XYZ file of C-alpha atoms in Angstrom:
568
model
C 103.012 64.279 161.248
C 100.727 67.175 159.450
C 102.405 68.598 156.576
C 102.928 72.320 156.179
C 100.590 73.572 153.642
C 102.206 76.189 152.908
C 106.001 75.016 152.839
C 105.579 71.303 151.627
C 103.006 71.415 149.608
C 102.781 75.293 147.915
C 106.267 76.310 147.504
C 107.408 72.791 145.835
C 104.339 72.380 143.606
C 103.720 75.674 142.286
C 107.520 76.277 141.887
C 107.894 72.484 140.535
C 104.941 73.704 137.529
C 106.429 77.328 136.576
C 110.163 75.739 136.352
C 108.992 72.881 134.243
C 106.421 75.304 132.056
C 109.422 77.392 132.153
C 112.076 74.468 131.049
C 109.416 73.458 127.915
C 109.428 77.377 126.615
C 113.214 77.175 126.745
C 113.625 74.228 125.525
C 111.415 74.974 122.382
C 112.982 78.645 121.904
C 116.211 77.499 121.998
C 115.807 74.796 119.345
C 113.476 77.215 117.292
C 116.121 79.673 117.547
C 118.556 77.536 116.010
C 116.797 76.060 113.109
C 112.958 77.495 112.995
C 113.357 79.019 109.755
C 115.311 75.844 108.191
C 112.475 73.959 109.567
C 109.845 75.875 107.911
C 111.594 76.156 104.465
C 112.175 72.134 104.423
C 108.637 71.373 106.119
C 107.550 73.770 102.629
C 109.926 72.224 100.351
C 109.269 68.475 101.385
C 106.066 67.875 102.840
C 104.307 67.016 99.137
C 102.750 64.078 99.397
C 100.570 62.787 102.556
C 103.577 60.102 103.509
C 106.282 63.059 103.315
C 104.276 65.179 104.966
C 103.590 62.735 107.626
C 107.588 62.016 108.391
C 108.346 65.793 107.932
C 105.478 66.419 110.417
C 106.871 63.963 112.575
C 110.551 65.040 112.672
C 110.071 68.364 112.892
C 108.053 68.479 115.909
C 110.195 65.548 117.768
C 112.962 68.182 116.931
C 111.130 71.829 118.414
C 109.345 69.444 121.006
C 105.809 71.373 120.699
C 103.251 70.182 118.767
C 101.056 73.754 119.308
C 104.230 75.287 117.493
C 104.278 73.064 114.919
C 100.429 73.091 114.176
C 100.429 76.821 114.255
C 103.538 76.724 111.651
C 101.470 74.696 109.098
C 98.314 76.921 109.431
C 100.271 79.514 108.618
C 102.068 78.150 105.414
C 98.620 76.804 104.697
C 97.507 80.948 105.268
C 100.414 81.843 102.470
C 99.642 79.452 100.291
C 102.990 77.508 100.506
C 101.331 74.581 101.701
C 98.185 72.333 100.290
C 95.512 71.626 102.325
C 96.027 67.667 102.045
C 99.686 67.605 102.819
C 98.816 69.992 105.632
C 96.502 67.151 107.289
C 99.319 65.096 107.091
C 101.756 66.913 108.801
C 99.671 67.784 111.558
C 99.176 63.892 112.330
C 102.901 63.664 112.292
C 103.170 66.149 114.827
C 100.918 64.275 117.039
C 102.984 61.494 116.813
C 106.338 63.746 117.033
C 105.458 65.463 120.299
C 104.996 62.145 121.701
C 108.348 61.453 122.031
C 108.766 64.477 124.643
C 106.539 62.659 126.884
C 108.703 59.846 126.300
C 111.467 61.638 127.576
C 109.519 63.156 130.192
C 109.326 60.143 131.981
C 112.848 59.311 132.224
C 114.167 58.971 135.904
C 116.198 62.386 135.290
C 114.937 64.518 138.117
C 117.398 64.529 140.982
C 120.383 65.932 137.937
C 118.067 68.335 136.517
C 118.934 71.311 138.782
C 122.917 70.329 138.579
C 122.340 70.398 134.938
C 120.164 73.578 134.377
C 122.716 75.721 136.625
C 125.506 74.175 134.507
C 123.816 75.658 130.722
C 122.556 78.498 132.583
C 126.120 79.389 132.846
C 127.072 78.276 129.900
C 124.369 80.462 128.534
C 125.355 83.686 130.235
C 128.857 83.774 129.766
C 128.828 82.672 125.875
C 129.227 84.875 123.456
C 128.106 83.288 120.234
C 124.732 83.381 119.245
C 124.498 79.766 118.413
C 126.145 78.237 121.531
C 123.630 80.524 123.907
C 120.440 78.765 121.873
C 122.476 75.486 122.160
C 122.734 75.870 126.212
C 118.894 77.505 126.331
C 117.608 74.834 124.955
C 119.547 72.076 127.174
C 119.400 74.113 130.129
C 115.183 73.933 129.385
C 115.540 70.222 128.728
C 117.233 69.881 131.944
C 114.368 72.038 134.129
C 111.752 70.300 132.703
C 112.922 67.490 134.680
C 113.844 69.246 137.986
C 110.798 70.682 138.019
C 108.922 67.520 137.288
C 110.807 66.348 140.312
C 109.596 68.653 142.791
C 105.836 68.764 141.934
C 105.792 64.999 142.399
C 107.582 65.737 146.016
C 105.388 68.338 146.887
C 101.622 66.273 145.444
C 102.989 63.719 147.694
C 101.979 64.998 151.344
C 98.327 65.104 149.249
C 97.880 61.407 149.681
C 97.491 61.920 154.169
C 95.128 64.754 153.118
C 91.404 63.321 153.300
C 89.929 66.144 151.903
C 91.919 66.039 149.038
C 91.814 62.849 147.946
C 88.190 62.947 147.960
C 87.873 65.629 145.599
C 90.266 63.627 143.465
C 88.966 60.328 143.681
C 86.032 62.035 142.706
C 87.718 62.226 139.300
C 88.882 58.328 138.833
C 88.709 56.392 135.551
C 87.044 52.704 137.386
C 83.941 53.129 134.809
C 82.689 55.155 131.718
C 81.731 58.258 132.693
C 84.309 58.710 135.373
C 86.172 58.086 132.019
C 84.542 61.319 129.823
C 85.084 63.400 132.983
C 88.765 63.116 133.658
C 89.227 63.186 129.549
C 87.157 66.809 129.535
C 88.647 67.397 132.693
C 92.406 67.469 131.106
C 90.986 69.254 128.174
C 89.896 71.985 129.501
C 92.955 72.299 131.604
C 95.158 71.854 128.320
C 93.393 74.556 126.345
C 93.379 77.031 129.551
C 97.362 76.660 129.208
C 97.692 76.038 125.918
C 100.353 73.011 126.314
C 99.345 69.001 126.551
C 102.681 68.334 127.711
C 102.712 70.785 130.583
C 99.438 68.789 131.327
C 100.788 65.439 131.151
C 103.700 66.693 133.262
C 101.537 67.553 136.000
C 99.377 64.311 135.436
C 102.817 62.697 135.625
C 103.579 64.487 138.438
C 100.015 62.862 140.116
C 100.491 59.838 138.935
C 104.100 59.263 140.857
C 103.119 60.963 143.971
C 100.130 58.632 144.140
C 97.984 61.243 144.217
C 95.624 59.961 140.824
C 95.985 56.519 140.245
C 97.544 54.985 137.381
C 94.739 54.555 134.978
C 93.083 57.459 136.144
C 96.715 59.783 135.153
C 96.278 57.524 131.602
C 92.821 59.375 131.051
C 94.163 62.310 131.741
C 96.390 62.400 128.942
C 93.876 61.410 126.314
C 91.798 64.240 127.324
C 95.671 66.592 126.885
C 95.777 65.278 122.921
C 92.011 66.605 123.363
C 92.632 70.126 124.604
C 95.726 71.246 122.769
C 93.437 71.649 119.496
C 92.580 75.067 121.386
C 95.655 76.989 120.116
C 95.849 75.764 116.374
C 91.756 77.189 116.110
C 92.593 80.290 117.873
C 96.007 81.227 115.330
C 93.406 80.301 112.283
C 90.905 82.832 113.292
C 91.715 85.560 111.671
C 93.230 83.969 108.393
C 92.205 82.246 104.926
C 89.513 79.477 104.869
C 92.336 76.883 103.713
C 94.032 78.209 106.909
C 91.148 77.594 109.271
C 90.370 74.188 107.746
C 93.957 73.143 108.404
C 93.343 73.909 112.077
C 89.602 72.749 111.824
C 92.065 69.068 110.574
C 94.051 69.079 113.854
C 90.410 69.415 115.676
C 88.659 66.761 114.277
C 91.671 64.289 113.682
C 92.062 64.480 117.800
C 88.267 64.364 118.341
C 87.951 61.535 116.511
C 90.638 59.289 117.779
C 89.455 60.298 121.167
C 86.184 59.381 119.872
C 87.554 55.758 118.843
C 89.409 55.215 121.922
C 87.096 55.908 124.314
C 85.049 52.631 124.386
C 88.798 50.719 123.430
C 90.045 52.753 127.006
C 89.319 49.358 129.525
C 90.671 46.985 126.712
C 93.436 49.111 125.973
C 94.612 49.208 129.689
C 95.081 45.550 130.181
C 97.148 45.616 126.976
C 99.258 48.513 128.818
C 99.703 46.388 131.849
C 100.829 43.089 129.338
C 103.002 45.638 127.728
C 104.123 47.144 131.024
C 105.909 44.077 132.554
C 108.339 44.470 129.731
C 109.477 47.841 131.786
C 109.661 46.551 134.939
C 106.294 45.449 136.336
C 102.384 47.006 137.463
C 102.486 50.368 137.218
C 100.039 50.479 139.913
C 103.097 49.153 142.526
C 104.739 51.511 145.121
C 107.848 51.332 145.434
C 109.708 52.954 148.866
C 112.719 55.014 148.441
C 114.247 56.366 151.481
C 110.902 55.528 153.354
C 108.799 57.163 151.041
C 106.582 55.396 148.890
C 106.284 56.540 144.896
C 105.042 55.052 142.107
C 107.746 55.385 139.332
C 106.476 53.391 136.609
C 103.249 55.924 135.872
C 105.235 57.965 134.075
C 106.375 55.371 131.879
C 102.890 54.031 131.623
C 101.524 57.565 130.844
C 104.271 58.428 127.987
C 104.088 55.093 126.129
C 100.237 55.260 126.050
C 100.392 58.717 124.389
C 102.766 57.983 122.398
C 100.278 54.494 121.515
C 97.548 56.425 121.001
C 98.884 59.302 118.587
C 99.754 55.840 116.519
C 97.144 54.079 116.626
C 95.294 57.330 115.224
C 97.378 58.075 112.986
C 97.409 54.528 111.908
C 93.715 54.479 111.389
C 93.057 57.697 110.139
C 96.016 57.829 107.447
C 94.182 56.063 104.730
C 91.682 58.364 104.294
C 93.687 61.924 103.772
C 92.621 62.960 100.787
C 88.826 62.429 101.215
C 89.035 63.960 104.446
C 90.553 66.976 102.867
C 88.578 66.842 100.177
C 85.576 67.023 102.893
C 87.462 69.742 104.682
C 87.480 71.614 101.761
C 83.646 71.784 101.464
C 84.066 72.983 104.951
C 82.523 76.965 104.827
C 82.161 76.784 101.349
C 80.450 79.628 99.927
C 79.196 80.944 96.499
C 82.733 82.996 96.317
C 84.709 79.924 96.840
C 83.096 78.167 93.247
C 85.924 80.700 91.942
C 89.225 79.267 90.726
C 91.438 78.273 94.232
C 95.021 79.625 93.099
C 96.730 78.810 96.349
C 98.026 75.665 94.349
C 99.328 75.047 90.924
C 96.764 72.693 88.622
C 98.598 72.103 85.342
C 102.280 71.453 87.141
C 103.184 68.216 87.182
C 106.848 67.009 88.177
C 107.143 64.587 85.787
C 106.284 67.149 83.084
C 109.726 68.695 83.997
C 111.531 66.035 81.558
C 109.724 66.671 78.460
C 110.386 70.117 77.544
C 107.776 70.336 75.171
C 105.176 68.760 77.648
C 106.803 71.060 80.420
C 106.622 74.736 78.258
C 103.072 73.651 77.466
C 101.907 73.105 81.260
C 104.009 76.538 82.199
C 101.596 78.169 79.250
C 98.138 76.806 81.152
C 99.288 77.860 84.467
C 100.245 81.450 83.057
C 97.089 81.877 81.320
C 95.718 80.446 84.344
C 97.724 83.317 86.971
C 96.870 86.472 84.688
C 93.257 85.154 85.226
C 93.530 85.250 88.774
C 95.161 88.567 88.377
C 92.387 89.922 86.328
C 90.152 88.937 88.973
C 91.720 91.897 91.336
C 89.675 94.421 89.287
C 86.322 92.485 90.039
C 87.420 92.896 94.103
C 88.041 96.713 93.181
C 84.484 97.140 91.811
C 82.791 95.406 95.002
C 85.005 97.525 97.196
C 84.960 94.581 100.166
C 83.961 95.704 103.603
C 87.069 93.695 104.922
C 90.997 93.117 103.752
C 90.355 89.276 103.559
C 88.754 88.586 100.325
C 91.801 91.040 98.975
C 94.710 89.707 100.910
C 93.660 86.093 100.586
C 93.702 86.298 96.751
C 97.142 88.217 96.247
C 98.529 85.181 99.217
C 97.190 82.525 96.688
C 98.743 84.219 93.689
C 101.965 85.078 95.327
C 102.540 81.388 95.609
C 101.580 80.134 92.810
C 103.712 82.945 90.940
C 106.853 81.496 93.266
C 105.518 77.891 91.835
C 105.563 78.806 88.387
C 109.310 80.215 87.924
C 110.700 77.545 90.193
C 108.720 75.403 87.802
C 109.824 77.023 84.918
C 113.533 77.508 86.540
C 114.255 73.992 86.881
C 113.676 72.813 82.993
C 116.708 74.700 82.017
C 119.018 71.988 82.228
C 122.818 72.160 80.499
C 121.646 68.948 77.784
C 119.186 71.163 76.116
C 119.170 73.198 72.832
C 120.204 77.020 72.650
C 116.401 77.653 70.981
C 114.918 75.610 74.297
C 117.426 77.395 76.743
C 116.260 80.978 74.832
C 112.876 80.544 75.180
C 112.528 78.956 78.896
C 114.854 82.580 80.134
C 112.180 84.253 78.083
C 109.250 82.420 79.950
C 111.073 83.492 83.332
C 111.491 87.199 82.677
C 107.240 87.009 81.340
C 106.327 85.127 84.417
C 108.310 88.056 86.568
C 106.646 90.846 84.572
C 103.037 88.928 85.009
C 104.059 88.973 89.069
C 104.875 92.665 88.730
C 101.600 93.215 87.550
C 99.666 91.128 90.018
C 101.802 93.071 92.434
C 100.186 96.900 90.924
C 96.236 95.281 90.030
C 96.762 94.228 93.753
C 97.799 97.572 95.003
C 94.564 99.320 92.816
C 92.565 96.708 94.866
C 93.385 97.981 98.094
C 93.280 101.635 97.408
C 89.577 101.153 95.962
C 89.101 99.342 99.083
C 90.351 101.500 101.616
C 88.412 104.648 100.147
C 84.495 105.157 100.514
C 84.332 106.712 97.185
C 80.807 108.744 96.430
C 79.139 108.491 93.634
C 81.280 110.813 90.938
C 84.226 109.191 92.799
C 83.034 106.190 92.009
C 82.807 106.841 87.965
C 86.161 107.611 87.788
C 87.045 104.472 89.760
C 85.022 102.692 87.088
C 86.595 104.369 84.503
C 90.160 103.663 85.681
C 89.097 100.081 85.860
C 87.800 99.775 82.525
C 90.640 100.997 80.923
C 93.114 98.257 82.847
C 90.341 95.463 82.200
C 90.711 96.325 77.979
C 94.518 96.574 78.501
C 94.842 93.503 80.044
C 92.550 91.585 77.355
C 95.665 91.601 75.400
C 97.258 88.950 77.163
C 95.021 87.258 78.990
C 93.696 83.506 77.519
C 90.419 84.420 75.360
C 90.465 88.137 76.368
C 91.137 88.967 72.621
C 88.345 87.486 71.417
C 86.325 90.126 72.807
C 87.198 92.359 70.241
C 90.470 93.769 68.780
C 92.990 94.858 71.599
C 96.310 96.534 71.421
C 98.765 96.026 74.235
C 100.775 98.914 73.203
C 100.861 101.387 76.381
C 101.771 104.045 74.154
C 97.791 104.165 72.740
C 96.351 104.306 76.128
C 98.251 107.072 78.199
C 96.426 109.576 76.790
C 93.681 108.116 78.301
C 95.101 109.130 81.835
C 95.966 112.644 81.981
C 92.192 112.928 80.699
C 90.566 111.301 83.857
C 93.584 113.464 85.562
C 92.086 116.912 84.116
C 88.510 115.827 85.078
C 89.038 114.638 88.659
C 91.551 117.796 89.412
C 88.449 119.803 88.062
C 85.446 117.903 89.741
C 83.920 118.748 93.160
C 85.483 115.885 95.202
C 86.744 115.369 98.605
C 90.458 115.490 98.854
C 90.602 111.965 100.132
C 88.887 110.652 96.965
C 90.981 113.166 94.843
C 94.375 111.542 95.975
C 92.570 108.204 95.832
C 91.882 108.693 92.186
C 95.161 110.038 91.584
C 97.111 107.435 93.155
C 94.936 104.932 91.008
C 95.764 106.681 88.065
C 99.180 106.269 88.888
C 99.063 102.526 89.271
C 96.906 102.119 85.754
C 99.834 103.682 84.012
C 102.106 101.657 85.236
C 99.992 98.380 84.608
C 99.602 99.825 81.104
C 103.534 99.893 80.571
C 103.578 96.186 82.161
C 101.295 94.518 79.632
C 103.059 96.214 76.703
C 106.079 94.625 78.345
C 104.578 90.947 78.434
C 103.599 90.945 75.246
C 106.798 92.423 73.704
C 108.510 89.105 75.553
C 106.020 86.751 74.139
C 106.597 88.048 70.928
C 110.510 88.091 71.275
C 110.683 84.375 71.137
C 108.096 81.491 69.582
C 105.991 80.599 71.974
C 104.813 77.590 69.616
C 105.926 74.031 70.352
C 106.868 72.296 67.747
C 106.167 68.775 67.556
C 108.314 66.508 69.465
C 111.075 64.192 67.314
C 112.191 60.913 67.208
C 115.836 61.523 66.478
C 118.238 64.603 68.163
C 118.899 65.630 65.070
C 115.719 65.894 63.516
C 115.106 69.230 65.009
C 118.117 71.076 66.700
C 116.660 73.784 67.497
C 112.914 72.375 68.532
C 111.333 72.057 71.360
C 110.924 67.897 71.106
C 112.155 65.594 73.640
C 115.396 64.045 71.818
C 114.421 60.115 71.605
C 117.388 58.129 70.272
C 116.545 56.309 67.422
C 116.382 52.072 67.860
């Protein structure tokens, strides 16, 4: 009997695709809905050390079921400086291993209840009233047409298999030797980065596989090349952020390229393990079996989830031991002469066990102080280049932002109730500097940008210069070695008069009224970084910043900074 195009084959597979595309985007809203942001804060907070970072990366995505989501989170903490560039590599191979398990559950035998239970949370969805219960139903009623729609693609391929035409294209693409290999794996790559989702591809090679359209092994290739092509997205969110950003994405690239690499001439080896393995789940994948006279082959599905879910192992497994010098390498990655500059996007003096030893601790808060103002200082450097683009500018204040957030927290969590009222006085007094010192980042930022955003000419410029100079002597006064240039005061008070001078000059000169207001503006933001260094410095000065040596009994020095040893 000839099958109606149109009706049986159409209609069932192009509606069976959009409902289970559709199902995975509800499914992953819903769940991101409910618990994104936790997610990100406890993927930021956690995700420290390469093994962390692997089980967070794992978790997380086997919670939000998309590995593109996930990827594109950690290039973007890795783009705000809230996450290093070696825990980032390790999250991402967790996330190949945590989407995984949706293909898992992909291939459960779920499809004839899917449509009972998608209408049942679509209701549930439309007539609830509370916010969490609709995300709750969204993302079960997804779950639910992920299978449904599974279901009637693999009804609809099947008519494909009396087609002659058809199956000749297809066998055309059929994993019996090694290149037929490399073509279906580029073949599902490209298909994966046109959609953006490897598990809307391996649904669809799933789909093949149990229809009998693609045979077994061949729907097994196909998913190699999926882990291939959903690298796409993670490059294309990095494009337009930091370097540390783009190398996190440039990890997810090669990480997948080179297991694919690996696995390629381990494919025909690999497949007779599958088939060993496979009798433990009820027998040859390659076996029809008939239900109600038609015959399907119910066991690819299985065979195509456990082999992904194999292979994002085995990668990981091989590829783990070598994190840091592969970020290390990644690092080198579009270096440039700019990037021999300090990297602030992480702290370098901030140990956690440094936390214990107040002395030790104060001491490594000190460094990375000294070590922020420098970065700060650096802002007046960008204004004097005036960048073509927001990048260099943007990048630095990211870095600095975070490593402000990492110093207070830092700072924050020595003050502990078993320590003296001298220790407790002068960690409160680090925290208010280190907020002042962000404050000013905050302004030398803000003079960045205006000098960057205006094309001053060349009298425009000398008052820019000017402006700049007199921040740059201010902030000699409290940056590390900046007085040894020559005697400094930090007292604001000294160098106002210094700006209603350049404010006469420029209201008198011959200047556009862009680069007037420009000027002005900057003026404005030099008086109030004048006002903020007097302010550090009056805190440094209100308590001792010297630590005392540390002593060997608690009450050898009550009011020290020593860690209290008992005496034996």
């Amino acid at each position: 009997m000839q099958a109606d195009i149109f009706k049986d084959i159409l209609v069932p597979v192009i509606g069976g695709l959009g409902i289970f595309m559709l199902g995975l985007e509800f499914m992953s809203n819903g769940i991101q809905s409910l618990a994104a942001n936790r997610m990100r804060q406890t993927l930021a907070r956690v995700a420290g050390t390469p093994i962390t970072g692997l089980a967070a990366g794992t978790l997380i995505t086997g919670v939000i079921q998309s590995s593109t989501a996930m990827t594109v989170m950690v290039v973007g903490l890795v783009n705000a400086g809230v996450l290093g560039l070696r825990p980032a590599v390790s999250v991402i191979m967790g996330a190949n291993i945590g989407t995984t398990i949706g293909n898992g559950l992909i291939a459960l035998p779920l499809g004839p209840l899917g449509l009972i239970l998608g209408g049942t949370f679509a209701l549930i969805y439309l007539f609830a009233h509370n916010p969490k219960v609709k995300n709750i139903a969204l993302a079960c009623m997804g779950f639910a047409l992920i299978f449904y729609g599974l279901n009637l693609m693999t009804g609809g391929l099947r008519p494909l298999r009396n087609m002659p035409e058809v199956m000749s294209l297809i066998m055309a693409l059929k994993a019996d030797n090694f290149l037929g290999l490399i073509w279906c794996v580029l073949t599902a790559a490209l298909i994966t980065a046109l959609i953006h989702s490897s598990s809307a591809t391996i649904g669809i090679v799933m789909g093949l596989g149990a229809a009998g359209v693609l045979e077994w092994q061949t729907a097994v290739a196909f998913s190699l090349g999926a882990d291939l092509g959903t690298t796409i997205t993670s490059w294309m969110a990095s494009i337009r952020l930091s370097k540390n950003a783009k190398r996190a994405a440039y990890a997810h690239i090669t990480f997948n390229i080179v297991g694919v690499l690996v696995m390629l001439p381990l494919f025909f080896v690999s497949m007779n393990l599958l088939v060993y393995v496979m009798g433990w789940f009820g027998g040859d994948p390659g076996e029809a079996v008939v239900v109600n006279g038609k015959e399907t082959f119910p066991l690819v599905p299985v065979a195509v989830g456990l082999y992904s879910t194999a292979f994002n192992v085995f990668n990981t497994a091989i590829m783990f031991p070598f994190v840091t010098p592969f970020a290390n390498f990644l690092a080198r990655v579009g270096h440039s002469s700019a990037d021999d500059k300090e990297d602030y996007s992480a702290p370098r003096y901030l140990e956690p066990g440094a936390r214990a030893d107040i002395a030790t601790g104060v001491v490594a808060v000190q460094k990375e102080s000294g070590r922020f103002l420098k970065g700060v200082a650096d802002f007046l450097a960008i204004a004097r280049s005036a960048p073509k683009t927001s990048d260099e500018v943007v990048a630095h204040y990211v870095a600095l932002d975070g490593l402000s957030r990492e110093i207070r927290g830092y700072t924050a969590a020595m003050l502990q109730p078993n320590i003296t009222p001298h220790q407790a006085d002068l960690l409160a007094s680090l925290v208010e500097e280190e907020d002042w010192t962000a404050s000013l980042g905050q302004t030398l930022f803000q003079i960045a940008r205006r000098a960057e955003r205006e094309k001053f000419g060349p009298q425009g410029q000398e008052f820019l210069n000017a402006i700049l100079d007199e921040v740059a002597a201010a902030m000699r006064a409290i940056t590390p070695n900046g007085a040894d240039k020559g005697p400094v005061s930090a007292s604001a008070a000294g160098r106002l008069p210094a700006i209603p001078t350049l404010r006469d000059r420029c209201l008198k000169a011959d200047l556009p009224w862009s680069e007037r207001g420009a000027i002005l503006t900057l003026l404005g933001s030099a008086e109030r970084a004048f006002y903020l260094v007097e302010r550090i410095d009056a805190e440094r000065r209100s308590v001792a910043r010297v630590v005392p040596a540390a002593a060997t009994r608690p009450d050898a020095a009550p009011d020290g900074l020593g860690s209290a040893v008992p005496a034996e």
